mmCIF file of C-alpha atoms and ligand atoms in Angstrom:
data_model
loop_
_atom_site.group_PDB
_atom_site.id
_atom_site.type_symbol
_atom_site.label_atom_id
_atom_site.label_comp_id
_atom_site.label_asym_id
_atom_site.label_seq_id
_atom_site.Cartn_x
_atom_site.Cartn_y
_atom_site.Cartn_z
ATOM 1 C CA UNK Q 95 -65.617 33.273 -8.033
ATOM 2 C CA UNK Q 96 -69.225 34.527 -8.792
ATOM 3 C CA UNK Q 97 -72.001 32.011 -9.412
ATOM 4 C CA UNK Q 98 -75.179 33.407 -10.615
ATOM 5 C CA UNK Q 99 -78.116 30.943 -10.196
ATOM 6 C CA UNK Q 100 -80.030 32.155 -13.279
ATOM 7 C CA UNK Q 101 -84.001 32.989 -12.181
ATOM 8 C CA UNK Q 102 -86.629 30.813 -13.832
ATOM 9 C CA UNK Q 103 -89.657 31.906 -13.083
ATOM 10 C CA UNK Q 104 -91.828 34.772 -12.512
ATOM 11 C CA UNK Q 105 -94.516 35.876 -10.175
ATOM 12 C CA UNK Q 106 -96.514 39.409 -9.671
ATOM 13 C CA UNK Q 107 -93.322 40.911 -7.713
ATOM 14 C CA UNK Q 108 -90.604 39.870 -10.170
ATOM 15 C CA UNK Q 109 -88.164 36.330 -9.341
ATOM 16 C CA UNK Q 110 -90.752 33.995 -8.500
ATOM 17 C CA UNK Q 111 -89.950 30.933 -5.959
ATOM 18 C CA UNK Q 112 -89.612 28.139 -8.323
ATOM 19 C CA UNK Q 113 -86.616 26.165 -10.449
ATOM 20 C CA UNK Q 114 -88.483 25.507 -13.440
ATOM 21 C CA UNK Q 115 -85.134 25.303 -15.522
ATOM 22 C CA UNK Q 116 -81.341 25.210 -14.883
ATOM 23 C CA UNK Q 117 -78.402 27.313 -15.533
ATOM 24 C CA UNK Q 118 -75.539 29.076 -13.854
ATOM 25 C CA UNK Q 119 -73.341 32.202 -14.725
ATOM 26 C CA UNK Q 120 -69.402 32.125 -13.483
ATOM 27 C CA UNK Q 121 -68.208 35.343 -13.676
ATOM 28 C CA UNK Q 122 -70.546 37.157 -16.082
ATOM 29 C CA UNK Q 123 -68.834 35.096 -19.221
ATOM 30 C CA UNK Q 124 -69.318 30.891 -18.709
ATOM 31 C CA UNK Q 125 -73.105 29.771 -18.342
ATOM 32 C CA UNK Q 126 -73.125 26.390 -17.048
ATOM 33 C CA UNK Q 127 -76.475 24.417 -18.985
ATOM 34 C CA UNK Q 128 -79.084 26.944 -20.681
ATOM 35 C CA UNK Q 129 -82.254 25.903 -19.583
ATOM 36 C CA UNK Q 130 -83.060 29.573 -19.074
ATOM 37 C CA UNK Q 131 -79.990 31.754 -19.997
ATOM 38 C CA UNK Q 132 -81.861 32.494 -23.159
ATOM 39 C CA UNK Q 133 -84.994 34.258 -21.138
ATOM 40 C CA UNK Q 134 -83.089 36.048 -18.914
ATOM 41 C CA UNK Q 135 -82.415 39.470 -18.840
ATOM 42 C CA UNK Q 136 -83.017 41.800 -22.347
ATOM 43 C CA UNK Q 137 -81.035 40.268 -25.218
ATOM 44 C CA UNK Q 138 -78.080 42.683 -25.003
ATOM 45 C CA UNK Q 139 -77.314 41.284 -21.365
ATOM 46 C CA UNK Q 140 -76.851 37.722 -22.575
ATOM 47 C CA UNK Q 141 -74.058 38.345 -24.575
ATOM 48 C CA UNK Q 142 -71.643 38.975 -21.986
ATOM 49 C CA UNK Q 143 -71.648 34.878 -22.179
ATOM 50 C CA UNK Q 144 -68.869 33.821 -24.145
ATOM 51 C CA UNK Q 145 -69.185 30.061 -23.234
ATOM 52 C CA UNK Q 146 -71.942 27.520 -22.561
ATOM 53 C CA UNK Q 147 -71.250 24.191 -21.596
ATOM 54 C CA UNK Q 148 -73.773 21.696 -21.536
ATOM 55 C CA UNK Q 149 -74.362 18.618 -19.043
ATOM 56 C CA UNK Q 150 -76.879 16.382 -21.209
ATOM 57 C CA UNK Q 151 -79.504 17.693 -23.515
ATOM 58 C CA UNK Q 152 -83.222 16.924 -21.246
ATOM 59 C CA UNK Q 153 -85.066 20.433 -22.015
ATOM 60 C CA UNK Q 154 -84.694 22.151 -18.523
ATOM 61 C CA UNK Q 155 -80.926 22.268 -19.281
ATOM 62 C CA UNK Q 156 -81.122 23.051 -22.687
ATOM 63 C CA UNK Q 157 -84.654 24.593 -23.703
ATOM 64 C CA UNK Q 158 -83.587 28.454 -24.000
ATOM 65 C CA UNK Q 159 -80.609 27.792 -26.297
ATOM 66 C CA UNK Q 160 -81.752 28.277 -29.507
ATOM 67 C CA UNK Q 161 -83.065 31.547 -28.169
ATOM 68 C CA UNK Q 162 -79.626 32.243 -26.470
ATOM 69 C CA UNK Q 163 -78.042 31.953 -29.871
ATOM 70 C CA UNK Q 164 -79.694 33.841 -31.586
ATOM 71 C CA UNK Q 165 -79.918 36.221 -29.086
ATOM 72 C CA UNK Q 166 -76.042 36.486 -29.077
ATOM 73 C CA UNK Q 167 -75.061 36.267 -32.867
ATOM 74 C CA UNK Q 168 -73.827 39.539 -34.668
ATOM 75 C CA UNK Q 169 -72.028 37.262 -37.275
ATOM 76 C CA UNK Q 170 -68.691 37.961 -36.163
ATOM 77 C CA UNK Q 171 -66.160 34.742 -35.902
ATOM 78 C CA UNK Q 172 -65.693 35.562 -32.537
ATOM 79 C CA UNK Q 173 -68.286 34.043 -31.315
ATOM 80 C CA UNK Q 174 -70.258 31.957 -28.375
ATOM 81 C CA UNK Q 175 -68.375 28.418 -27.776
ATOM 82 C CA UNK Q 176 -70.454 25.576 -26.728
ATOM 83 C CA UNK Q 177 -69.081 22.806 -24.533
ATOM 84 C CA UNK Q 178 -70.124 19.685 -24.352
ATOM 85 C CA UNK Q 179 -69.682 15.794 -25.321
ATOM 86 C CA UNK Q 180 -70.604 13.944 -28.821
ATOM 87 C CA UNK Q 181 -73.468 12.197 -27.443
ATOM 88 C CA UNK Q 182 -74.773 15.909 -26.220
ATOM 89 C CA UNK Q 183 -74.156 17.723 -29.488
ATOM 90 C CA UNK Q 184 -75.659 15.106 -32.003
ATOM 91 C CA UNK Q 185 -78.949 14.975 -29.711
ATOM 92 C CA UNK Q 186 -78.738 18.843 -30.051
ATOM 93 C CA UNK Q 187 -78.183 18.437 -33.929
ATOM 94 C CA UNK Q 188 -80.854 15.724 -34.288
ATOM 95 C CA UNK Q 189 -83.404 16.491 -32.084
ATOM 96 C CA UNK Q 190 -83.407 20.856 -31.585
ATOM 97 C CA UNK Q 191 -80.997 22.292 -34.428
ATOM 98 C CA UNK Q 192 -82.725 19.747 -37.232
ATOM 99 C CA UNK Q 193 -84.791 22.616 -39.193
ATOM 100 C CA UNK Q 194 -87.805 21.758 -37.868
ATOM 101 C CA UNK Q 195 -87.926 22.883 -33.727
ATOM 102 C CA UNK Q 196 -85.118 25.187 -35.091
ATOM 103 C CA UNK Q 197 -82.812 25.680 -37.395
ATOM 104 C CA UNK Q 198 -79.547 24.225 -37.610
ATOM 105 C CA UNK Q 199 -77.709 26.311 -36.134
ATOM 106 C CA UNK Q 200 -74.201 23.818 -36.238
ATOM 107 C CA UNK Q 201 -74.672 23.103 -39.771
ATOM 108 C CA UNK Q 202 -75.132 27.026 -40.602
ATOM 109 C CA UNK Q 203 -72.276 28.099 -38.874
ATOM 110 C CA UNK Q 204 -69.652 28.631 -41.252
ATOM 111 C CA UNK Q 205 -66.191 30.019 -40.439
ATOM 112 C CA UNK Q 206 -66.588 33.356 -41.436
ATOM 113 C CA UNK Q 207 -70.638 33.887 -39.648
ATOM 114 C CA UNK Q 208 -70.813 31.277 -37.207
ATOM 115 C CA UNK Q 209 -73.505 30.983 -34.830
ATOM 116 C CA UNK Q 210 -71.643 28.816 -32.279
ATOM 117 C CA UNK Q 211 -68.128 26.886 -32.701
ATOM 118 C CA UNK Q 212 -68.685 23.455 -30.746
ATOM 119 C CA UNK Q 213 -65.492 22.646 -28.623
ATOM 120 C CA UNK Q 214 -66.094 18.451 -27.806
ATOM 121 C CA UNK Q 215 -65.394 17.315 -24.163
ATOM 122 C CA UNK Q 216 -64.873 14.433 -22.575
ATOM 123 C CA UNK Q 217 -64.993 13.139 -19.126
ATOM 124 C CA UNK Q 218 -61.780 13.836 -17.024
ATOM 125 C CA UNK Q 219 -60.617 16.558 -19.207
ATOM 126 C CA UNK Q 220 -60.103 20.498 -17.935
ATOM 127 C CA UNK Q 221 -60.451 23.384 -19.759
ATOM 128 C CA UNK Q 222 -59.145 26.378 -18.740
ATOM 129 C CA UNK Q 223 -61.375 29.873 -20.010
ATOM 130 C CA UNK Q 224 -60.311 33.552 -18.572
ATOM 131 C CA UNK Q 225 -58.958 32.188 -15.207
ATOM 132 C CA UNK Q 226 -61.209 29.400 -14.198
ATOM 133 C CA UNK Q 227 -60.286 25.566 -14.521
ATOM 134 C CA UNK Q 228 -63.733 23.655 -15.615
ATOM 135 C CA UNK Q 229 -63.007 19.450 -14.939
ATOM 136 C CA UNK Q 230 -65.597 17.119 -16.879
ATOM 137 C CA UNK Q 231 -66.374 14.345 -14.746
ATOM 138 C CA UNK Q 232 -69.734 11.535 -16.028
ATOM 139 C CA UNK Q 233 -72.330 11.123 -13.100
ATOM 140 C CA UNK Q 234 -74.935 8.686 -12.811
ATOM 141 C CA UNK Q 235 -78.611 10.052 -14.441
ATOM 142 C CA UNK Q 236 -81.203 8.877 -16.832
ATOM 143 C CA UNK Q 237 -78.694 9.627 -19.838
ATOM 144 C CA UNK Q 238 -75.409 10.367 -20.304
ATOM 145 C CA UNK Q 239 -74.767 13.174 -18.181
ATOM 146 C CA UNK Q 240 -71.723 15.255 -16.965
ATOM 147 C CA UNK Q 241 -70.952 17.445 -13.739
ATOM 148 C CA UNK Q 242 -68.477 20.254 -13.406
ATOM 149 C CA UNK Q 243 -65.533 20.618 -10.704
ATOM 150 C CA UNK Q 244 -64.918 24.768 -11.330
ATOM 151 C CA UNK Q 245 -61.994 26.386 -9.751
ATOM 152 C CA UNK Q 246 -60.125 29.944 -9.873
ATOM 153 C CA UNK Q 247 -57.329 29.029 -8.216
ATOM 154 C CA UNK Q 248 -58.714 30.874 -4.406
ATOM 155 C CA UNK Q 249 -61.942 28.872 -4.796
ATOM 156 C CA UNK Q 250 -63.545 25.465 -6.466
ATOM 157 C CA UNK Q 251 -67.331 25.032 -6.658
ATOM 158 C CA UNK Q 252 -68.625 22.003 -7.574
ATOM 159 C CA UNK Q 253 -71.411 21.693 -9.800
ATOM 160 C CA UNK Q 254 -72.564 18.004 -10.224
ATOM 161 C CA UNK Q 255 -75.645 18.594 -12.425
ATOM 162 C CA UNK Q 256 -78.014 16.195 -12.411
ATOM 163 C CA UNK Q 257 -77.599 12.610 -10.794
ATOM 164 C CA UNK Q 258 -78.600 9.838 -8.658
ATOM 165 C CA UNK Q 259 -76.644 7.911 -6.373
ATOM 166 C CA UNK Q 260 -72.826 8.779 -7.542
ATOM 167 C CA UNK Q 261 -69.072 8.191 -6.990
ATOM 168 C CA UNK Q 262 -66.100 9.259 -9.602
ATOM 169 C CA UNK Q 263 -66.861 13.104 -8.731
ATOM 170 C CA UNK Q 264 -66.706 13.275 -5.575
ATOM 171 C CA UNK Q 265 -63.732 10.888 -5.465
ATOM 172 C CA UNK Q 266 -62.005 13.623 -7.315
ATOM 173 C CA UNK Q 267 -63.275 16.667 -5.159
ATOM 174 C CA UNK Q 268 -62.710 15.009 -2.322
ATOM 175 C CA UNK Q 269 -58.214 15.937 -3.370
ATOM 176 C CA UNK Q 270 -59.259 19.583 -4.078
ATOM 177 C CA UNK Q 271 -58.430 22.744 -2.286
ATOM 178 C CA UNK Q 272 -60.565 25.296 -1.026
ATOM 179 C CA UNK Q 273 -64.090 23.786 -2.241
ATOM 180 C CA UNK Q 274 -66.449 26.715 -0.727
ATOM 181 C CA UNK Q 275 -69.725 25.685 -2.101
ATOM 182 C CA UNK Q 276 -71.765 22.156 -3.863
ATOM 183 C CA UNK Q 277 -74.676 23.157 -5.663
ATOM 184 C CA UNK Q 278 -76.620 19.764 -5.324
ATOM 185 C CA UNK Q 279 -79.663 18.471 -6.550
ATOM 186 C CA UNK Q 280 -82.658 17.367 -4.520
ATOM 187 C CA UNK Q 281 -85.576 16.553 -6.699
ATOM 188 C CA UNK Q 282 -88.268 14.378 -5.688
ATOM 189 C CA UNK Q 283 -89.214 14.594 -1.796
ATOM 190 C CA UNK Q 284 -88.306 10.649 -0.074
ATOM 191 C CA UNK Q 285 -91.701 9.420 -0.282
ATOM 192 C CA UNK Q 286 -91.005 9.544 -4.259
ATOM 193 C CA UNK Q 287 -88.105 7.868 -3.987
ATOM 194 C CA UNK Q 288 -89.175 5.217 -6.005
ATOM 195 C CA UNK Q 289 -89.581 8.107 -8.701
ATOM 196 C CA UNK Q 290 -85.722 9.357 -7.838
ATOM 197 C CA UNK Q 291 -84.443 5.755 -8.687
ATOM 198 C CA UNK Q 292 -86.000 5.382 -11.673
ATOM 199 C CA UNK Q 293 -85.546 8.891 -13.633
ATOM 200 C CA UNK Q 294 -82.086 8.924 -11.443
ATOM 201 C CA UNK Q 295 -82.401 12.101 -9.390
ATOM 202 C CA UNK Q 296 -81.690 12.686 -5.384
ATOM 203 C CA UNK Q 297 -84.146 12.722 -2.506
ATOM 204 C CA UNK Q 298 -83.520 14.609 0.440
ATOM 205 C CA UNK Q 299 -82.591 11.251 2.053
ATOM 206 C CA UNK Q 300 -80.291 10.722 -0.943
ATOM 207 C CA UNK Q 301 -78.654 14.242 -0.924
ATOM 208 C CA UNK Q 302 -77.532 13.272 2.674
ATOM 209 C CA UNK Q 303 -76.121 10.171 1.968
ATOM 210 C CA UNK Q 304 -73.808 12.337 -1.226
ATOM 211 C CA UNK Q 305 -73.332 15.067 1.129
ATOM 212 C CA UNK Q 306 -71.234 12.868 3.225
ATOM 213 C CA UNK Q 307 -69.052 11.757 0.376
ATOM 214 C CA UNK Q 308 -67.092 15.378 1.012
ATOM 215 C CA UNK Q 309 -65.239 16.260 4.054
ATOM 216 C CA UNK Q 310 -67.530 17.380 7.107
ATOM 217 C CA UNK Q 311 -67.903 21.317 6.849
ATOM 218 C CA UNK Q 312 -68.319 20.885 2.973
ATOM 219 C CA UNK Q 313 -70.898 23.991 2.363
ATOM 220 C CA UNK Q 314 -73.904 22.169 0.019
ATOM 221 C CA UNK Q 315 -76.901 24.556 -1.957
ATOM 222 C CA UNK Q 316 -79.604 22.693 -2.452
ATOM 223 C CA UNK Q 317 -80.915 23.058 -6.469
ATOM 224 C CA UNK Q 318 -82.923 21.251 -8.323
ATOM 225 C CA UNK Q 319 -86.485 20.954 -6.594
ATOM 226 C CA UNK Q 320 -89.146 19.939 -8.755
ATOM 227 C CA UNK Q 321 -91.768 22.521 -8.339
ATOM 228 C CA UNK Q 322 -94.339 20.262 -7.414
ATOM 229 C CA UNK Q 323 -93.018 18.976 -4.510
ATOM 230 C CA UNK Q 324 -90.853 21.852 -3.503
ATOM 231 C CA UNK Q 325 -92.514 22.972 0.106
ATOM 232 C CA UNK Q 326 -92.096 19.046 1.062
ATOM 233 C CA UNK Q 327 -88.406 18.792 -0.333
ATOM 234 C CA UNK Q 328 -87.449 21.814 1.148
ATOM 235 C CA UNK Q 329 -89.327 20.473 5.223
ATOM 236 C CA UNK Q 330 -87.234 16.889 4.195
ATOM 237 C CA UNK Q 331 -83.737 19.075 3.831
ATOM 238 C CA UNK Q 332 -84.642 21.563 6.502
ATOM 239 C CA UNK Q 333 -85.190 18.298 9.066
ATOM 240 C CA UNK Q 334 -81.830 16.907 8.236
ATOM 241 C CA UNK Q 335 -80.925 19.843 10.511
ATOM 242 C CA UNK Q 336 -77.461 19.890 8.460
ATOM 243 C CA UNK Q 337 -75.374 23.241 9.542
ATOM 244 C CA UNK Q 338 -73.664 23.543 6.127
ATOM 245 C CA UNK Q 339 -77.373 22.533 4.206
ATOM 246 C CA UNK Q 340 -78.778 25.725 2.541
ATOM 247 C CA UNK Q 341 -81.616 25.916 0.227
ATOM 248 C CA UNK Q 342 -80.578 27.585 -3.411
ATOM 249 C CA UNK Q 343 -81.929 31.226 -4.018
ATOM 250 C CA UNK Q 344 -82.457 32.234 -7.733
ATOM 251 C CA UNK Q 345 -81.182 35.256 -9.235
ATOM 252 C CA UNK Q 346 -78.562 35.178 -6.345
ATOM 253 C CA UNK Q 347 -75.292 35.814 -7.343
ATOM 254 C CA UNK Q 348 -72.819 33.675 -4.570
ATOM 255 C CA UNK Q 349 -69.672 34.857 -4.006
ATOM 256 C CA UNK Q 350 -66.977 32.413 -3.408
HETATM 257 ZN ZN1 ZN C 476 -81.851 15.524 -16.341
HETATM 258 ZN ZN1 ZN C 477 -82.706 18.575 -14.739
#
């Protein structure tokens, strides 16, 4: 399985060094969230994406799709499939796709020119899309949020999305075969903790006490570091001294 940690930012030499938004490619045609999708790479090279699912709708994991869309759409029925719970489209409806940040983009999509078709998920359900297995499963953050167990059938990844303290996914990942890689978040560095609690992210001190949720030897990829604080997050998870703790790289494709 490929995982492409989609770049962010920019500096003079090209990828710069910070996570300003969030989203993943799996094998060129799923994008998991699409903070950035939609301002990566010239328009053409989005549309390889076929499918974007969507773990809860605060703007680093959604704030390129509109552009994404658009990007994509020829007006031929075959076209991108978003993923993603009630509660996540109707705040995409209401609050991005209401004519006024955007257009409506759900409501214009009729069968024959659609600009998206919405497939609704749920918690605990799997979806299967050109080989790979995608299981729902609700973690704890600020608002209803979902991560994603991914597997090919040689490899499962396990992408939690955003979350504080948290149990039902790793209960689950925890029966899995051959889980090669946790992309994890680690957001605020531990003397913000009291920050972490309340917006419901990780500290590094956190992301140690998930990391032993999974059997020892689970290999964890730390994402998610607020820019701010990113040289003292990174010292916090580098001190941990953890021999299966890497920090994330961007524009990295990881090969599973
Ligand atoms: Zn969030
Ligand atoms: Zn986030």
């Amino acid at each position: 399985m490929k995982v492409l940690v989609v770049p962010s930012s920019v500096n003079d030499a090209g990828v710069g060094d910070d996570q300003f938004l969030i989203s993943y490619i799996i094998n060129d045609t799923i994008a998991i969230d699409a903070g950035c999708l939609g301002f990566f790479r010239p328009a053409l090279g989005q549309t390889p994406v076929r499918h974007v699912f969507i773990s809860h709708t605060h703007i680093d994991h959604v704030a390129s799709l509109p552009i994404f869309l658009e990007n994509c759409y020829d007006g031929n029925p075959d076209c991108v499939t978003l993923h993603a719970s009630k509660t996540v489209v109707d705040g995409l409806q209401k609050d991005m796709f209401n004519g006024r940040i955007w257009p409506d983009f759900i409501g214009m999509s009729s069968p024959s020119t659609p600009f998206m078709k919405v497939n609704l998920i749920e918690s605990g359900e799997s979806i299967e899309i050109d080989g790979v297995k995608i299981t729902v499963i609700s973690v704890d953050h600020l608002i209803p949020t979902v991560g994603y167990i991914i597997e090919d059938g040689t490899s499962t990844v396990i992408i939690p999305s955003d979350t504080g303290p948290t149990e039902e996914i790793w209960r689950i990942a925890r029966h899995k075969q051959n889980v090669k890689g946790v992309f994890l978040e680690a957001a605020f560095p531990n003397s913000m903790s009291f920050l972490a609690k309340l917006s419901k992210h990780l500290t590094p001190a956190g992301f140690e006490i998930e990391l032993e949720k999974m059997p020892r030897g689970t290999r964890f990829i730390a994402i998610h570091i607020k820019s701010r604080w990113r040289d003292e997050v990174i010292g916090e998870l580098n001190a941990l001294d953890h021999p299966h703790l890497e920090i994330g790289e961007f524009g990295k494709t990881y090969e599973f």
